Coordinates of N, CA and C in Angstrom, one line a residue:
M1 N -8.2 31.8 -58.0 CA -8.3 33.1 -58.5 C -7.1 33.9 -58.2
K2 N -6.6 34.5 -59.2 CA -5.4 35.4 -59.1 C -5.8 36.7 -58.4
V3 N -5.3 37.0 -57.3 CA -5.7 38.1 -56.5 C -4.9 39.4 -56.9
L4 N -3.6 39.2 -57.2 CA -2.8 40.3 -57.5 C -2.3 40.2 -58.9
Y5 N -1.9 41.3 -59.5 CA -1.3 41.4 -60.8 C 0.2 41.0 -60.7
D6 N 0.7 40.5 -61.8 CA 2.1 40.1 -61.8 C 3.0 41.4 -61.7
T7 N 2.7 42.4 -62.5 CA 3.5 43.6 -62.5 C 2.5 44.8 -62.5
I8 N 2.7 45.7 -61.5 CA 2.0 46.9 -61.4 C 3.0 48.1 -61.5
L9 N 2.7 49.0 -62.4 CA 3.6 50.2 -62.6 C 2.8 51.4 -62.2
K10 N 3.6 52.4 -61.6 CA 3.0 53.7 -61.3 C 3.3 54.6 -62.4
A11 N 2.2 55.4 -62.8 CA 2.4 56.4 -63.8 C 1.6 57.7 -63.4
T12 N 1.9 58.8 -64.1 CA 1.2 60.0 -63.7 C 0.2 60.4 -64.8
Y13 N -1.0 60.8 -64.4 CA -2.0 61.1 -65.3 C -1.8 62.4 -66.0
I14 N -1.9 62.4 -67.3 CA -1.8 63.7 -68.1 C -3.1 64.1 -68.7
G15 N -3.9 63.2 -69.3 CA -5.2 63.5 -69.9 C -6.0 62.3 -70.3
R16 N -7.1 62.6 -70.9 CA -8.1 61.5 -71.3 C -8.6 61.8 -72.7
P17 N -8.0 61.3 -73.7 CA -8.4 61.6 -75.1 C -9.8 61.1 -75.4
N18 N -10.2 60.0 -74.7 CA -11.6 59.5 -74.9 C -12.0 58.7 -73.6
R19 N -13.2 58.2 -73.6 CA -13.7 57.5 -72.4 C -12.9 56.3 -72.0
F20 N -12.2 55.7 -72.9 CA -11.6 54.4 -72.6 C -10.0 54.5 -72.7
V21 N -9.5 55.7 -72.9 CA -8.0 55.8 -73.0 C -7.6 57.0 -72.2
V22 N -6.4 56.8 -71.5 CA -5.8 57.9 -70.8 C -4.4 58.1 -71.3
T23 N -3.8 59.3 -71.3 CA -2.4 59.6 -71.6 C -1.7 59.7 -70.2
L24 N -0.6 59.0 -70.1 CA 0.1 59.0 -68.9 C 1.6 59.2 -69.1
D25 N 2.3 59.7 -68.0 CA 3.7 59.8 -68.0 C 4.2 58.6 -67.3
L26 N 5.0 57.8 -68.0 CA 5.6 56.6 -67.4 C 7.1 56.7 -67.5
N27 N 7.7 57.1 -66.4 CA 9.2 57.3 -66.3 C 9.7 58.2 -67.4
G28 N 8.9 59.3 -67.6 CA 9.4 60.3 -68.6 C 8.9 60.1 -70.0
E29 N 8.2 59.0 -70.2 CA 7.7 58.7 -71.6 C 6.2 58.8 -71.6
S30 N 5.6 59.4 -72.6 CA 4.2 59.6 -72.7 C 3.6 58.3 -73.3
V31 N 2.7 57.6 -72.6 CA 2.1 56.4 -73.1 C 0.6 56.5 -73.0
L32 N -0.1 55.6 -73.8 CA -1.5 55.5 -73.7 C -1.9 54.2 -73.0
A33 N -2.9 54.3 -72.2 CA -3.4 53.1 -71.5 C -4.9 53.0 -71.6
H34 N -5.4 51.7 -71.7 CA -6.8 51.5 -71.7 C -7.4 51.7 -70.4
L35 N -8.5 52.4 -70.3 CA -9.2 52.7 -69.0 C -10.5 51.9 -69.1
P36 N -10.6 50.8 -68.4 CA -11.8 49.9 -68.5 C -13.0 50.5 -67.9
N37 N -12.9 51.5 -67.0 CA -14.0 52.2 -66.4 C -14.4 53.4 -67.1
P38 N -15.6 53.5 -67.8 CA -15.9 54.6 -68.6 C -16.6 55.7 -67.9
G39 N -16.7 55.6 -66.5 CA -17.3 56.7 -65.7 C -16.6 58.0 -65.9
R40 N -17.3 59.1 -65.5 CA -16.8 60.4 -65.7 C -15.5 60.6 -64.8
M41 N -15.6 60.2 -63.6 CA -14.5 60.2 -62.6 C -13.9 61.6 -62.4
W42 N -14.8 62.7 -62.5 CA -14.3 64.0 -62.4 C -13.6 64.3 -61.0
E43 N -14.0 63.5 -60.0 CA -13.4 63.7 -58.7 C -12.0 63.0 -58.5
L44 N -11.6 62.2 -59.6 CA -10.4 61.5 -59.5 C -9.3 61.9 -60.6
L45 N -9.8 62.2 -61.8 CA -8.8 62.4 -62.9 C -8.3 63.9 -63.0
F46 N -7.3 64.1 -62.2 CA -6.6 65.5 -62.2 C -5.2 65.3 -62.7
T47 N -4.7 66.2 -63.5 CA -3.4 66.2 -64.0 C -2.4 66.0 -62.8
G48 N -1.5 65.0 -62.9 CA -0.5 64.8 -61.9 C -0.8 63.7 -60.9
V49 N -2.1 63.2 -60.9 CA -2.5 62.1 -60.0 C -1.8 60.8 -60.4
T50 N -1.5 60.0 -59.4 CA -0.8 58.7 -59.6 C -1.9 57.7 -60.0
M51 N -1.5 57.0 -61.1 CA -2.4 55.9 -61.6 C -1.5 54.6 -61.6
Y52 N -2.2 53.5 -61.5 CA -1.6 52.2 -61.5 C -2.0 51.4 -62.8
I53 N -0.9 50.9 -63.5 CA -1.2 50.3 -64.8 C -0.5 48.9 -64.8
V54 N -1.0 48.1 -65.7 CA -0.4 46.8 -65.9 C -0.1 46.6 -67.4
P55 N 0.9 45.8 -67.8 CA 1.0 45.6 -69.2 C -0.3 44.9 -69.7
H56 N -0.7 45.3 -70.9 CA -2.0 44.7 -71.4 C -1.8 43.3 -71.7
D57 N -2.7 42.4 -71.3 CA -2.6 41.0 -71.5 C -3.0 40.5 -72.9
K58 N -3.5 41.4 -73.7 CA -4.0 41.0 -75.1 C -2.9 41.6 -76.1
P59 N -2.3 40.7 -76.8 CA -1.2 41.1 -77.7 C -1.7 42.1 -78.8
D60 N -2.9 42.0 -79.2 CA -3.5 42.8 -80.3 C -4.2 44.1 -79.8
A61 N -4.0 44.4 -78.5 CA -4.7 45.6 -77.9 C -4.2 46.9 -78.5
K62 N -5.0 47.9 -78.5 CA -4.7 49.2 -79.1 C -3.7 49.9 -78.2
T63 N -3.6 49.6 -77.0 CA -2.7 50.2 -76.0 C -1.8 49.2 -75.4
K64 N -0.6 49.6 -75.0 CA 0.3 48.7 -74.4 C 0.0 48.4 -72.9
Y65 N -0.8 49.3 -72.3 CA -1.1 49.2 -70.9 C -2.6 49.3 -70.6
R66 N -2.9 48.8 -69.4 CA -4.3 48.9 -68.9 C -4.3 49.5 -67.5
V67 N -5.2 50.4 -67.3 CA -5.3 51.0 -65.9 C -6.0 50.1 -65.0
V68 N -5.5 49.9 -63.8 CA -6.1 49.1 -62.8 C -6.5 49.9 -61.5
G69 N -5.9 51.0 -61.3 CA -6.2 51.8 -60.1 C -5.7 53.3 -60.2
I70 N -6.2 54.0 -59.3 CA -5.8 55.4 -59.2 C -5.7 55.8 -57.7
E71 N -4.8 56.7 -57.4 CA -4.6 57.1 -56.0 C -5.4 58.4 -55.6
R72 N -6.1 58.3 -54.5 CA -6.7 59.6 -54.0 C -6.5 59.6 -52.5
D73 N -6.0 60.7 -52.0 CA -5.7 60.9 -50.6 C -5.0 59.7 -50.0
G74 N -4.0 59.2 -50.7 CA -3.2 58.1 -50.2 C -3.9 56.7 -50.3
V75 N -5.1 56.6 -50.8 CA -5.8 55.4 -50.9 C -5.9 55.0 -52.4
V76 N -5.6 53.7 -52.7 CA -5.7 53.3 -54.1 C -7.2 52.8 -54.3
I77 N -7.8 53.3 -55.4 CA -9.2 53.0 -55.8 C -9.1 52.1 -57.0
M78 N -9.7 51.0 -57.0 CA -9.7 50.1 -58.1 C -10.6 50.6 -59.3
L79 N -10.0 50.6 -60.5 CA -10.6 51.1 -61.7 C -10.8 49.9 -62.7
D80 N -10.3 48.8 -62.4 CA -10.4 47.6 -63.3 C -11.7 46.9 -63.1
T81 N -12.7 47.3 -64.0 CA -14.0 46.7 -63.8 C -14.0 45.2 -64.1
N82 N -13.1 44.7 -64.9 CA -13.0 43.3 -65.1 C -12.7 42.5 -63.8
Y83 N -11.8 43.1 -63.1 CA -11.4 42.5 -61.8 C -12.5 42.4 -60.8
S84 N -13.4 43.4 -60.8 CA -14.6 43.4 -60.0 C -15.4 42.2 -60.3
N85 N -15.6 41.9 -61.6 CA -16.4 40.8 -62.1 C -15.7 39.5 -61.7
D86 N -14.3 39.4 -61.7 CA -13.6 38.3 -61.3 C -13.8 38.0 -59.8
V87 N -13.8 39.1 -59.0 CA -14.0 38.9 -57.6 C -15.5 38.4 -57.3
A88 N -16.4 39.0 -58.0 CA -17.8 38.5 -57.8 C -18.0 37.0 -58.1
Q89 N -17.4 36.6 -59.3 CA -17.5 35.2 -59.7 C -16.8 34.3 -58.6
H90 N -15.6 34.8 -58.2 CA -14.9 34.0 -57.1 C -15.8 33.8 -55.9
L91 N -16.4 34.9 -55.4 CA -17.2 34.8 -54.2 C -18.4 33.9 -54.4
I92 N -19.0 33.9 -55.6 CA -20.2 33.1 -55.9 C -19.7 31.6 -56.0
E93 N -18.7 31.3 -56.7 CA -18.2 30.0 -56.9 C -17.7 29.3 -55.7
N94 N -17.2 30.1 -54.8 CA -16.7 29.6 -53.5 C -17.7 29.7 -52.4
K95 N -19.0 30.1 -52.7 CA -20.1 30.1 -51.8 C -19.8 31.0 -50.6
L96 N -19.3 32.2 -50.9 CA -18.9 33.1 -49.8 C -19.8 34.2 -49.6
I97 N -21.0 34.2 -50.3 CA -22.0 35.2 -50.1 C -23.2 34.6 -49.5
P98 N -23.5 34.9 -48.2 CA -24.6 34.3 -47.5 C -25.9 34.4 -48.3
G99 N -26.6 33.3 -48.4 CA -27.9 33.3 -49.1 C -27.8 33.0 -50.6
W100 N -26.6 33.0 -51.1 CA -26.3 32.7 -52.5 C -25.6 31.4 -52.7
E101 N -25.6 30.6 -51.7 CA -24.8 29.3 -51.8 C -25.3 28.4 -52.9
E102 N -26.6 28.4 -53.3 CA -27.1 27.5 -54.3 C -26.8 28.0 -55.7
W103 N -26.3 29.2 -55.9 CA -26.1 29.7 -57.2 C -24.7 29.4 -57.8
R104 N -24.6 29.3 -59.1 CA -23.3 29.1 -59.7 C -23.3 30.0 -61.0
V105 N -22.1 30.4 -61.4 CA -22.0 31.2 -62.6 C -22.0 30.3 -63.8
V106 N -22.9 30.6 -64.8 CA -23.1 29.8 -66.0 C -22.3 30.5 -67.1
R107 N -22.4 31.8 -67.1 CA -21.8 32.6 -68.2 C -21.5 34.0 -67.8
R108 N -20.4 34.6 -68.4 CA -20.1 36.0 -68.2 C -20.5 36.7 -69.5
E109 N -20.8 38.0 -69.4 CA -21.1 38.8 -70.5 C -22.3 38.3 -71.2
Y110 N -23.4 38.0 -70.5 CA -24.6 37.4 -71.1 C -25.5 38.5 -71.7
T111 N -25.9 38.3 -73.0 CA -26.7 39.3 -73.7 C -28.2 38.9 -73.7
V112 N -29.0 39.8 -73.3 CA -30.5 39.7 -73.4 C -31.0 40.5 -74.5
K113 N -31.9 40.0 -75.4 CA -32.5 40.7 -76.5 C -34.0 40.8 -76.2
L114 N -34.4 42.1 -76.3 CA -35.9 42.4 -76.1 C -36.3 43.5 -77.0
H115 N -37.3 43.2 -77.8 CA -37.9 44.3 -78.7 C -36.9 45.0 -79.6
G116 N -36.0 44.2 -80.1 CA -35.0 44.8 -81.1 C -33.8 45.4 -80.4
T117 N -33.7 45.5 -79.1 CA -32.5 46.0 -78.5 C -32.0 45.0 -77.6
S118 N -30.7 45.2 -77.2 CA -30.1 44.2 -76.3 C -29.4 44.9 -75.2
S119 N -29.2 44.1 -74.1 CA -28.4 44.5 -72.9 C -27.5 43.4 -72.5
R120 N -26.3 43.8 -72.2 CA -25.3 42.8 -71.8 C -25.1 42.9 -70.3
F121 N -25.3 41.8 -69.6 CA -25.1 41.7 -68.1 C -23.8 41.0 -67.8
D122 N -23.3 41.3 -66.6 CA -22.0 40.7 -66.3 C -22.0 39.2 -66.1
L123 N -23.0 38.7 -65.3 CA -23.0 37.3 -65.0 C -24.4 36.7 -65.1
L124 N -24.5 35.5 -65.7 CA -25.7 34.7 -65.6 C -25.5 33.6 -64.7
L125 N -26.4 33.5 -63.6 CA -26.3 32.5 -62.6 C -27.4 31.5 -62.8
T126 N -27.2 30.3 -62.3 CA -28.3 29.3 -62.3 C -28.2 28.5 -61.0
N127 N -29.2 27.7 -60.7 CA -29.2 26.8 -59.5 C -29.7 25.5 -60.0
D128 N -29.7 24.5 -59.1 CA -30.1 23.1 -59.4 C -31.6 23.0 -59.8
K129 N -32.4 24.0 -59.5 CA -33.8 24.0 -59.9 C -34.0 24.5 -61.3
G130 N -32.9 25.0 -61.9 CA -33.0 25.6 -63.2 C -33.4 27.1 -63.3
D131 N -33.5 27.7 -62.1 CA -33.8 29.1 -62.0 C -32.6 29.9 -62.6
E132 N -32.8 31.0 -63.2 CA -31.7 31.9 -63.7 C -31.8 33.2 -63.0
F133 N -30.6 33.8 -62.9 CA -30.4 35.1 -62.1 C -29.4 35.9 -62.9
L134 N -29.8 37.1 -63.3 CA -28.8 38.0 -64.0 C -28.2 38.9 -62.9
L135 N -26.9 39.0 -63.0 CA -26.2 39.9 -62.1 C -25.3 40.9 -62.8
E136 N -25.5 42.1 -62.4 CA -24.7 43.2 -62.9 C -23.8 43.7 -61.7
V137 N -22.5 43.7 -61.9 CA -21.5 44.0 -60.9 C -21.1 45.5 -61.1
K138 N -21.1 46.3 -60.1 CA -20.8 47.7 -60.3 C -19.6 48.1 -59.4
S139 N -18.8 48.9 -60.0 CA -17.6 49.5 -59.3 C -18.0 51.0 -59.0
C140 N -17.7 51.4 -57.8 CA -18.1 52.8 -57.4 C -16.9 53.6 -57.1
T141 N -16.7 54.7 -57.8 CA -15.5 55.6 -57.6 C -15.9 56.9 -57.0
L142 N -17.2 57.2 -57.0 CA -17.7 58.5 -56.5 C -18.1 58.3 -55.0
I143 N -17.2 58.8 -54.1 CA -17.3 58.6 -52.7 C -17.3 59.9 -51.9
S144 N -17.9 59.9 -50.7 CA -17.8 61.1 -49.8 C -17.5 60.5 -48.5
K145 N -17.5 61.4 -47.5 CA -17.2 60.9 -46.1 C -18.3 60.1 -45.5
T146 N -19.5 60.2 -46.1 CA -20.7 59.5 -45.6 C -21.1 58.3 -46.4
G147 N -20.6 58.1 -47.6 CA -21.0 57.0 -48.4 C -20.5 57.0 -49.8
A148 N -21.0 56.1 -50.6 CA -20.6 55.9 -52.0 C -21.9 56.2 -52.8
M149 N -21.6 56.8 -54.0 CA -22.7 57.1 -54.9 C -22.5 56.5 -56.3
F150 N -23.6 55.9 -56.8 CA -23.5 55.3 -58.1 C -24.8 55.5 -58.8
P151 N -24.8 55.8 -60.1 CA -23.6 56.0 -61.0 C -23.1 57.5 -60.8
D152 N -21.9 57.7 -61.4 CA -21.4 59.0 -61.4 C -21.9 59.9 -62.5
A153 N -22.7 59.3 -63.4 CA -23.3 60.0 -64.6 C -24.5 59.2 -65.0
I154 N -25.5 59.9 -65.5 CA -26.7 59.3 -66.1 C -26.3 58.6 -67.4
T155 N -26.7 57.4 -67.6 CA -26.3 56.7 -68.9 C -27.5 56.0 -69.5
E156 N -27.6 56.1 -70.8 CA -28.6 55.4 -71.6 C -28.5 53.9 -71.4
R157 N -27.3 53.4 -71.3 CA -27.2 51.9 -71.1 C -27.8 51.5 -69.8
G158 N -27.5 52.3 -68.7 CA -28.1 52.0 -67.4 C -29.6 52.0 -67.4
R159 N -30.2 53.0 -68.1 CA -31.6 53.1 -68.2 C -32.2 51.9 -68.9
K160 N -31.5 51.5 -70.0 CA -32.0 50.4 -70.8 C -31.9 49.1 -70.0
H161 N -30.8 48.9 -69.2 CA -30.7 47.8 -68.3 C -31.9 47.7 -67.3
L162 N -32.2 48.8 -66.7 CA -33.3 48.8 -65.8 C -34.6 48.4 -66.4
L163 N -34.9 49.0 -67.6 CA -36.1 48.6 -68.4 C -36.1 47.1 -68.7
H164 N -35.0 46.6 -69.2 CA -35.0 45.2 -69.5 C -35.2 44.3 -68.3
L165 N -34.5 44.7 -67.2 CA -34.7 43.9 -65.9 C -36.1 43.9 -65.4
K166 N -36.8 45.1 -65.5 CA -38.2 45.2 -65.1 C -39.1 44.3 -66.0
E167 N -38.8 44.3 -67.3 CA -39.6 43.5 -68.2 C -39.3 42.0 -68.0
L168 N -38.1 41.6 -67.7 CA -37.8 40.2 -67.4 C -38.4 39.7 -66.1
Q169 N -38.5 40.6 -65.2 CA -39.1 40.3 -63.9 C -40.6 39.9 -64.1
N170 N -41.3 40.7 -65.0 CA -42.7 40.4 -65.2 C -42.8 39.2 -66.1

């Protein structure tokens, strides 16, 4: 597993035209970057804050860069939700989570369809007995001195996920 990015650039936050795009100042040039974390992040996104970006790895991407982190009080907070999924998969595949040693990743971005609606989950796991396990990996950016809070906003997608998981459990 690749733990670090090849190139990380520092940029300054200017604004957020939509949930998935930010405008940044990169060495005096205004650039757009894909923001993979759609959370509100009101406690992080202030004009002038330092963000960390990487060149986009998809040649046909709408933006040249992708946000991977943001600085708050001298600490870098990971905003790359795809990287969180990579870490989870690495931990599972290398049997580094106690109690999960029998599980392996079968598929990423697994879609479940129920009653005409669908939910996409981060990982589908299985074991040698044929059991299946849906895993949703979460990144948490809303923090305080006493803990972390998730989600930072109520979402219809999150509600639908919970309803689908409850139904699948039955």
